[in-house]
Amino acid sequence: MPVRLKDVAQHAGVSVKTVSNVVNDHPNVSSLMRERVQASLTELGYRPNLAARQLKHGRGGFITLAVPQLDSPYFSELAARLSDEATRRGFLLLLDVTGADPDEERLVLSGMRAHMVDGVIFSPLALSAEEIAARTDDIPLVLLGERRTPTHLDHVAVDSVAASWAVGEHLLALGRRRPAAIGRQTREGTASVRLEGFVGALHEHGLDLPDERTVTVDGFGREEGYHGMRQLLDLPADRRPDAVFAFNDLLAVGAMRACYEAGVRVPEDIAVAGFDDIAEGRFHAPSLTTISPDLEVLTHHVLDLLVRRIEGWAAPPEHPVVPWTLHHRESTGGATAPVTTGPA
């Protein structure tokens, strides 16, 4: 049987009104009384009736984070940070894993998965910008991701073009002249903007990125990176790359495993760089050169925008850009200190 406010009041020896004030964080409660009631709430295992709160206050206290996958360390860390910050702001974060399925993403966009939810943080992968722009649901929404998105919606992102350009500049500064990329995909999205930035840097230095050194992948996991590097290593010696930019760290980790098995030295024979700065890359041997998005700033921007929208803020949409850092690590022969940063 659920614990009621009345049960807590009897246990603490106070009035129901006092318990209600503590539960709702009312300021007019002494610290001593708050500790006393909180001890009873904890001991009895009281849980608030969220449905009743929604009827009273017009909101349920829930935010949904809809992402294409959760087995990616990047999305896992992002979800943990957003959950902590949402809790600090009085919300519970619910996870919705779409699997990058267009039908699942349409359900998120239409609000069909948002019952009793006050707002949605959405990282779409399968839907086009046009489909997203046609959204008619009025639940507050903030978009994540580096792909092109409608300008009439709030959107928080890293400038992946600039960050990937910096990776290209770094690899070329090492004297590498046969660069390669692992991570191209057939659909528009993260891969296309990272490819754009990387190729832009090469072109500025008079180099091209031939198709044979641009590996297309179905996913962004270790296995795809492993097989992508094997494909590059099968090229004739005079066309084999001397530098590889993998479009995320998992691809890079898989690529470095393929090099290890083939007896190819990283970075002496092939320099490898990634994107995301996951813990696995930092502790890999060699440690991975990578782009590190500022997740603390990203989390702040996302929840600040969303909570203000939930509270009725009607200002024009905002599109904050998240700072990033390029860490030069052992996989490109660099130091462990960051040397290149994006806009603050």
Short mmCIF file of C-alpha atoms in Angstrom, two decimals:
data_model
loop_
_atom_site.label_atom_id
_atom_site.label_comp_id
_atom_site.label_asym_id
_atom_site.label_seq_id
_atom_site.Cartn_x
_atom_site.Cartn_y
_atom_site.Cartn_z
CA MET A 1 0.00 0.00 0.00
CA PRO A 2 1.44 3.41 -0.95
CA VAL A 3 2.70 5.62 1.88
CA ARG A 4 0.45 8.66 2.33
CA LEU A 5 1.25 12.15 3.62
CA LYS A 6 -0.89 11.27 6.64
CA ASP A 7 1.36 8.27 7.40
CA VAL A 8 4.48 10.42 7.24
CA ALA A 9 2.87 13.10 9.45
CA GLN A 10 2.01 10.52 12.11
CA HIS A 11 5.52 9.04 11.97
CA ALA A 12 7.19 12.46 12.29
CA GLY A 13 4.69 13.80 14.83
CA VAL A 14 3.78 16.82 12.70
CA SER A 15 0.79 18.02 10.71
CA VAL A 16 -0.02 16.87 7.18
CA LYS A 17 0.39 20.48 6.07
CA THR A 18 3.98 20.51 7.34
CA VAL A 19 4.77 17.31 5.45
CA SER A 20 3.23 18.79 2.30
CA ASN A 21 5.35 21.92 2.67
CA VAL A 22 8.52 19.82 2.90
CA VAL A 23 7.57 17.62 -0.07
CA ASN A 24 6.85 20.69 -2.19
CA ASP A 25 10.00 22.47 -0.99
CA HIS A 26 8.06 25.35 0.60
CA PRO A 27 10.48 27.95 2.01
CA ASN A 28 8.58 28.56 5.26
CA VAL A 29 9.85 25.43 7.01
CA SER A 30 12.65 25.48 9.55
CA SER A 31 15.75 23.46 8.77
CA LEU A 32 15.25 21.36 11.91
CA MET A 33 11.66 20.54 10.96
CA ARG A 34 12.67 19.83 7.36
CA GLU A 35 15.31 17.33 8.50
CA ARG A 36 12.82 15.65 10.81
CA VAL A 37 10.18 15.24 8.12
CA GLN A 38 12.75 14.22 5.50
CA ALA A 39 13.98 11.46 7.81
CA SER A 40 10.42 10.07 8.03
CA LEU A 41 9.93 10.39 4.27
CA THR A 42 13.08 8.38 3.69
CA GLU A 43 12.41 5.76 6.35
CA LEU A 44 8.85 5.11 5.14
CA GLY A 45 9.83 5.21 1.45
CA TYR A 46 7.33 7.93 0.51
CA ARG A 47 6.95 8.61 -3.22
CA PRO A 48 5.00 11.64 -4.47
CA ASN A 49 1.87 11.15 -6.57
CA LEU A 50 3.08 12.67 -9.83
CA ALA A 51 -0.28 12.45 -11.53
CA ALA A 52 -1.88 14.46 -8.73
CA ARG A 53 0.92 17.01 -8.97
CA GLN A 54 0.29 17.39 -12.68
CA LEU A 55 -3.39 18.12 -12.08
CA LYS A 56 -2.53 20.69 -9.44
CA HIS A 57 0.43 22.42 -11.04
CA GLY A 58 -0.19 21.80 -14.74
CA ARG A 59 2.97 19.77 -15.26
CA GLY A 60 4.15 16.25 -14.52
CA GLY A 61 7.81 16.85 -13.74
CA PHE A 62 9.06 14.61 -16.55
CA ILE A 63 11.39 15.33 -19.47
CA THR A 64 12.07 12.82 -22.25
CA LEU A 65 15.49 12.33 -23.83
CA ALA A 66 15.04 10.62 -27.20
CA VAL A 67 18.30 9.33 -28.69
CA PRO A 68 19.12 6.84 -31.47
CA GLN A 69 21.12 4.54 -29.18
CA LEU A 70 22.21 4.19 -25.58
CA ASP A 71 25.01 1.65 -25.98
CA SER A 72 27.19 4.46 -27.32
CA PRO A 73 29.44 5.82 -24.52
CA TYR A 74 28.81 9.35 -25.80
CA PHE A 75 25.04 9.12 -25.44
CA SER A 76 25.36 7.28 -22.12
CA GLU A 77 27.50 10.04 -20.64
CA LEU A 78 25.23 12.72 -22.09
CA ALA A 79 22.15 11.00 -20.63
CA ALA A 80 23.80 10.80 -17.19
CA ARG A 81 24.70 14.51 -17.25
CA LEU A 82 21.24 15.55 -18.43
CA SER A 83 19.60 13.36 -15.79
CA ASP A 84 21.65 14.91 -12.99
CA GLU A 85 20.97 18.45 -14.16
CA ALA A 86 17.26 17.75 -14.76
CA THR A 87 16.94 16.40 -11.22
CA ARG A 88 18.62 19.51 -9.86
CA ARG A 89 15.98 21.57 -11.68
CA GLY A 90 13.09 19.49 -10.32
CA PHE A 91 12.49 17.13 -13.24
CA LEU A 92 12.93 13.41 -13.85
CA LEU A 93 14.55 12.37 -17.12
CA LEU A 94 12.94 9.54 -19.08
CA LEU A 95 14.89 7.75 -21.82
CA ASP A 96 13.43 6.92 -25.22
CA VAL A 97 15.78 4.92 -27.47
CA THR A 98 14.59 5.19 -31.08
CA GLY A 99 17.17 2.93 -32.73
CA ALA A 100 17.38 5.55 -35.52
CA ASP A 101 14.14 4.07 -36.86
CA PRO A 102 12.18 6.70 -38.83
CA ASP A 103 8.81 5.48 -37.53
CA GLU A 104 10.02 5.63 -33.94
CA GLU A 105 11.39 9.13 -34.49
CA ARG A 106 8.08 10.23 -36.01
CA LEU A 107 6.33 9.08 -32.84
CA VAL A 108 8.66 11.25 -30.78
CA LEU A 109 8.11 14.21 -33.08
CA SER A 110 4.32 13.84 -33.09
CA GLY A 111 4.08 13.74 -29.30
CA MET A 112 2.59 10.25 -29.31
CA ARG A 113 5.29 9.12 -26.84
CA ALA A 114 5.03 12.22 -24.65
CA HIS A 115 2.04 11.61 -22.35
CA MET A 116 2.55 13.36 -18.99
CA VAL A 117 5.86 14.73 -20.27
CA ASP A 118 6.59 18.45 -20.02
CA GLY A 119 9.31 18.64 -22.64
CA VAL A 120 11.44 16.63 -25.04
CA ILE A 121 15.16 16.62 -25.84
CA PHE A 122 15.45 14.96 -29.23
CA SER A 123 18.48 13.75 -31.20
CA PRO A 124 17.04 12.68 -34.56
CA LEU A 125 19.02 10.62 -37.01
CA ALA A 126 16.63 9.14 -39.56
CA LEU A 127 14.28 12.05 -40.27
CA SER A 128 14.99 14.82 -42.77
CA ALA A 129 15.07 18.49 -41.82
CA GLU A 130 11.87 18.92 -43.82
CA GLU A 131 10.06 16.27 -41.77
CA ILE A 132 11.23 17.83 -38.54
CA ALA A 133 10.14 21.25 -39.77
CA ALA A 134 6.61 19.93 -40.38
CA ARG A 135 6.14 19.10 -36.68
CA THR A 136 2.74 20.20 -35.34
CA ASP A 137 2.93 19.02 -31.72
CA ASP A 138 3.27 21.88 -29.20
CA ILE A 139 5.20 20.12 -26.43
CA PRO A 140 8.41 22.11 -25.77
CA LEU A 141 11.24 20.57 -27.78
CA VAL A 142 15.00 21.11 -28.01
CA LEU A 143 16.96 19.41 -30.79
CA LEU A 144 20.43 17.93 -30.46
CA GLY A 145 22.89 16.93 -33.18
CA GLU A 146 25.11 18.49 -35.78
CA ARG A 147 22.97 17.96 -38.85
CA ARG A 148 20.94 20.63 -40.61
CA THR A 149 17.76 21.36 -38.63
CA PRO A 150 14.80 23.76 -38.93
CA THR A 151 15.64 27.26 -37.75
CA HIS A 152 12.25 27.72 -36.03
CA LEU A 153 13.15 25.15 -33.35
CA ASP A 154 15.66 25.43 -30.50
CA HIS A 155 18.81 23.50 -31.41
CA VAL A 156 22.03 22.91 -29.45
CA ALA A 157 25.06 21.53 -31.28
CA VAL A 158 28.81 21.39 -31.70
CA ASP A 159 30.18 22.98 -34.86
CA SER A 160 31.38 19.68 -36.30
CA VAL A 161 32.54 21.29 -39.52
CA ALA A 162 35.01 23.51 -37.66
CA ALA A 163 36.06 20.72 -35.28
CA SER A 164 36.66 18.23 -38.10
CA TRP A 165 38.54 20.90 -40.04
CA ALA A 166 40.84 21.22 -37.02
CA VAL A 167 41.45 17.45 -37.08
CA GLY A 168 42.46 17.70 -40.75
CA GLU A 169 44.79 20.62 -40.03
CA HIS A 170 46.38 18.68 -37.19
CA LEU A 171 47.05 15.57 -39.27
CA LEU A 172 48.49 17.61 -42.13
CA ALA A 173 50.72 19.53 -39.71
CA LEU A 174 52.29 16.19 -38.82
CA GLY A 175 53.44 15.86 -42.43
CA ARG A 176 50.85 13.24 -43.38
CA ARG A 177 49.89 13.41 -47.05
CA ARG A 178 47.67 10.34 -47.61
CA PRO A 179 44.73 11.01 -45.30
CA ALA A 180 41.71 8.74 -45.01
CA ALA A 181 38.32 8.88 -43.32
CA ILE A 182 36.18 6.17 -41.72
CA GLY A 183 32.53 7.00 -41.14
CA ARG A 184 30.90 8.21 -44.34
CA GLN A 185 27.19 7.33 -44.51
CA THR A 186 24.59 7.48 -47.23
CA ARG A 187 22.17 9.64 -45.25
CA GLU A 188 22.57 13.27 -44.24
CA GLY A 189 23.67 13.75 -40.65
CA THR A 190 26.67 13.71 -38.35
CA ALA A 191 28.86 11.90 -40.87
CA SER A 192 28.20 14.36 -43.67
CA VAL A 193 29.13 17.45 -41.65
CA ARG A 194 32.29 15.83 -40.26
CA LEU A 195 33.29 14.78 -43.76
CA GLU A 196 32.66 18.33 -44.99
CA GLY A 197 34.99 19.84 -42.41
CA PHE A 198 37.74 17.27 -42.91
CA VAL A 199 37.68 17.57 -46.71
CA GLY A 200 37.66 21.36 -46.42
CA ALA A 201 40.94 21.30 -44.51
CA LEU A 202 42.52 18.97 -47.07
CA HIS A 203 41.41 21.08 -50.00
CA GLU A 204 42.88 24.20 -48.40
CA HIS A 205 46.25 22.44 -48.52
CA GLY A 206 45.83 21.17 -52.08
CA LEU A 207 44.93 17.58 -51.16
CA ASP A 208 41.95 15.44 -52.10
CA LEU A 209 40.21 12.61 -50.27
CA PRO A 210 39.79 9.82 -52.86
CA ASP A 211 36.88 7.40 -52.63
CA GLU A 212 39.21 4.48 -51.96
CA ARG A 213 40.33 6.21 -48.77
CA THR A 214 36.81 7.25 -47.70
CA VAL A 215 35.16 4.29 -45.96
CA THR A 216 31.37 4.11 -45.82
CA VAL A 217 29.90 2.45 -42.71
CA ASP A 218 26.46 1.28 -41.61
CA GLY A 219 27.06 2.20 -37.97
CA PHE A 220 29.45 4.04 -35.69
CA GLY A 221 30.70 1.11 -33.61
CA ARG A 222 34.03 -0.59 -32.97
CA GLU A 223 33.32 -3.39 -35.46
CA GLU A 224 32.67 -0.93 -38.29
CA GLY A 225 35.91 0.87 -37.45
CA TYR A 226 37.81 -2.41 -37.42
CA HIS A 227 36.55 -3.52 -40.82
CA GLY A 228 36.95 -0.01 -42.22
CA MET A 229 40.63 0.03 -41.31
CA ARG A 230 41.11 -3.48 -42.69
CA GLN A 231 39.71 -2.18 -45.98
CA LEU A 232 42.24 0.68 -45.95
CA LEU A 233 45.12 -1.61 -45.06
CA ASP A 234 44.29 -3.80 -48.07
CA LEU A 235 45.20 -0.94 -50.41
CA PRO A 236 48.55 -1.13 -52.23
CA ALA A 237 51.42 0.20 -50.14
CA ASP A 238 51.79 3.40 -52.17
CA ARG A 239 48.10 4.22 -51.71
CA ARG A 240 47.69 3.08 -48.12
CA PRO A 241 46.82 6.01 -45.77
CA ASP A 242 49.31 7.49 -43.34
CA ALA A 243 46.56 9.23 -41.32
CA VAL A 244 42.95 8.31 -40.54
CA PHE A 245 40.14 10.44 -39.14
CA ALA A 246 37.41 8.22 -37.68
CA PHE A 247 34.15 10.10 -37.24
CA ASN A 248 33.75 8.94 -33.67
CA ASP A 249 35.95 7.36 -31.00
CA LEU A 250 34.40 3.89 -31.24
CA LEU A 251 35.29 3.74 -34.92
CA ALA A 252 38.80 4.88 -34.02
CA VAL A 253 39.20 2.21 -31.33
CA GLY A 254 38.14 -0.48 -33.77
CA ALA A 255 40.51 0.93 -36.39
CA MET A 256 43.45 0.85 -33.99
CA ARG A 257 42.71 -2.79 -33.16
CA ALA A 258 42.92 -3.64 -36.87
CA CYS A 259 46.27 -1.86 -37.05
CA TYR A 260 47.56 -3.80 -34.06
CA GLU A 261 46.57 -7.14 -35.57
CA ALA A 262 48.19 -6.22 -38.89
CA GLY A 263 51.44 -5.13 -37.27
CA VAL A 264 50.87 -1.52 -38.33
CA ARG A 265 52.19 0.98 -35.77
CA VAL A 266 50.07 3.85 -34.47
CA PRO A 267 51.13 6.63 -34.86
CA GLU A 268 54.45 5.80 -36.57
CA ASP A 269 52.84 4.21 -39.65
CA ILE A 270 49.31 5.59 -39.41
CA ALA A 271 48.14 8.46 -37.20
CA VAL A 272 44.57 8.00 -35.94
CA ALA A 273 42.13 10.62 -34.63
CA GLY A 274 38.53 10.35 -33.42
CA PHE A 275 35.64 12.47 -32.18
CA ASP A 276 33.73 12.51 -28.81
CA ASP A 277 36.49 12.02 -26.20
CA ILE A 278 35.00 8.93 -24.55
CA ALA A 279 36.82 7.41 -21.57
CA GLU A 280 37.79 4.32 -23.58
CA GLY A 281 39.85 6.47 -25.93
CA ARG A 282 41.62 8.26 -23.10
CA PHE A 283 42.69 4.97 -21.51
CA HIS A 284 43.48 3.14 -24.75
CA ALA A 285 47.11 2.33 -25.60
CA PRO A 286 47.97 4.48 -27.44
CA SER A 287 45.66 7.15 -26.04
CA LEU A 288 43.40 8.63 -28.70
CA THR A 289 43.65 12.07 -30.24
CA THR A 290 40.08 13.34 -30.41
CA ILE A 291 37.59 16.19 -30.38
CA SER A 292 36.08 16.73 -26.92
CA PRO A 293 32.70 18.53 -26.94
CA ASP A 294 32.02 20.48 -23.75
CA LEU A 295 29.17 18.35 -22.37
CA GLU A 296 28.78 20.55 -19.31
CA VAL A 297 28.01 23.57 -21.48
CA LEU A 298 25.80 21.48 -23.77
CA THR A 299 23.79 20.17 -20.80
CA HIS A 300 23.33 23.69 -19.43
CA HIS A 301 22.15 25.11 -22.77
CA VAL A 302 19.72 22.25 -23.42
CA LEU A 303 17.99 22.28 -20.05
CA ASP A 304 18.04 26.05 -19.74
CA LEU A 305 16.23 26.36 -23.06
CA LEU A 306 13.79 23.53 -22.38
CA VAL A 307 12.82 24.59 -18.85
CA ARG A 308 12.24 28.16 -20.00
CA ARG A 309 9.99 26.88 -22.79
CA ILE A 310 8.09 24.71 -20.29
CA GLU A 311 7.56 27.80 -18.14
CA GLY A 312 6.04 29.65 -21.09
CA TRP A 313 9.01 31.57 -22.48
CA ALA A 314 8.03 32.71 -25.98
CA ALA A 315 11.22 34.31 -27.31
CA PRO A 316 12.53 33.42 -30.78
CA PRO A 317 14.29 30.04 -31.05
CA GLU A 318 17.94 29.87 -30.06
CA HIS A 319 20.81 27.91 -31.60
CA PRO A 320 23.74 27.94 -29.15
CA VAL A 321 27.03 26.44 -30.34
CA VAL A 322 28.91 24.23 -27.88
CA PRO A 323 32.68 24.73 -27.41
CA TRP A 324 35.07 21.88 -28.23
CA THR A 325 38.70 20.99 -27.69
CA LEU A 326 41.05 18.96 -29.88
CA HIS A 327 43.24 16.85 -27.59
CA HIS A 328 46.58 15.82 -29.14
CA ARG A 329 47.36 12.40 -27.67
CA GLU A 330 49.57 9.42 -28.41
CA SER A 331 47.66 8.12 -31.46
CA THR A 332 49.01 11.06 -33.45
CA GLY A 333 52.26 11.37 -31.51
CA GLY A 334 51.12 14.41 -29.54
CA ALA A 335 51.13 15.44 -25.92
CA THR A 336 48.19 14.86 -23.58
CA ALA A 337 47.35 18.55 -23.23
CA PRO A 338 44.65 20.24 -25.36
CA VAL A 339 46.02 22.65 -27.92
CA THR A 340 43.12 23.55 -30.21
CA THR A 341 39.74 24.85 -29.08
CA GLY A 342 36.50 25.85 -30.72
CA PRO A 343 34.35 28.89 -29.95
CA ALA A 344 33.66 29.54 -26.27
#
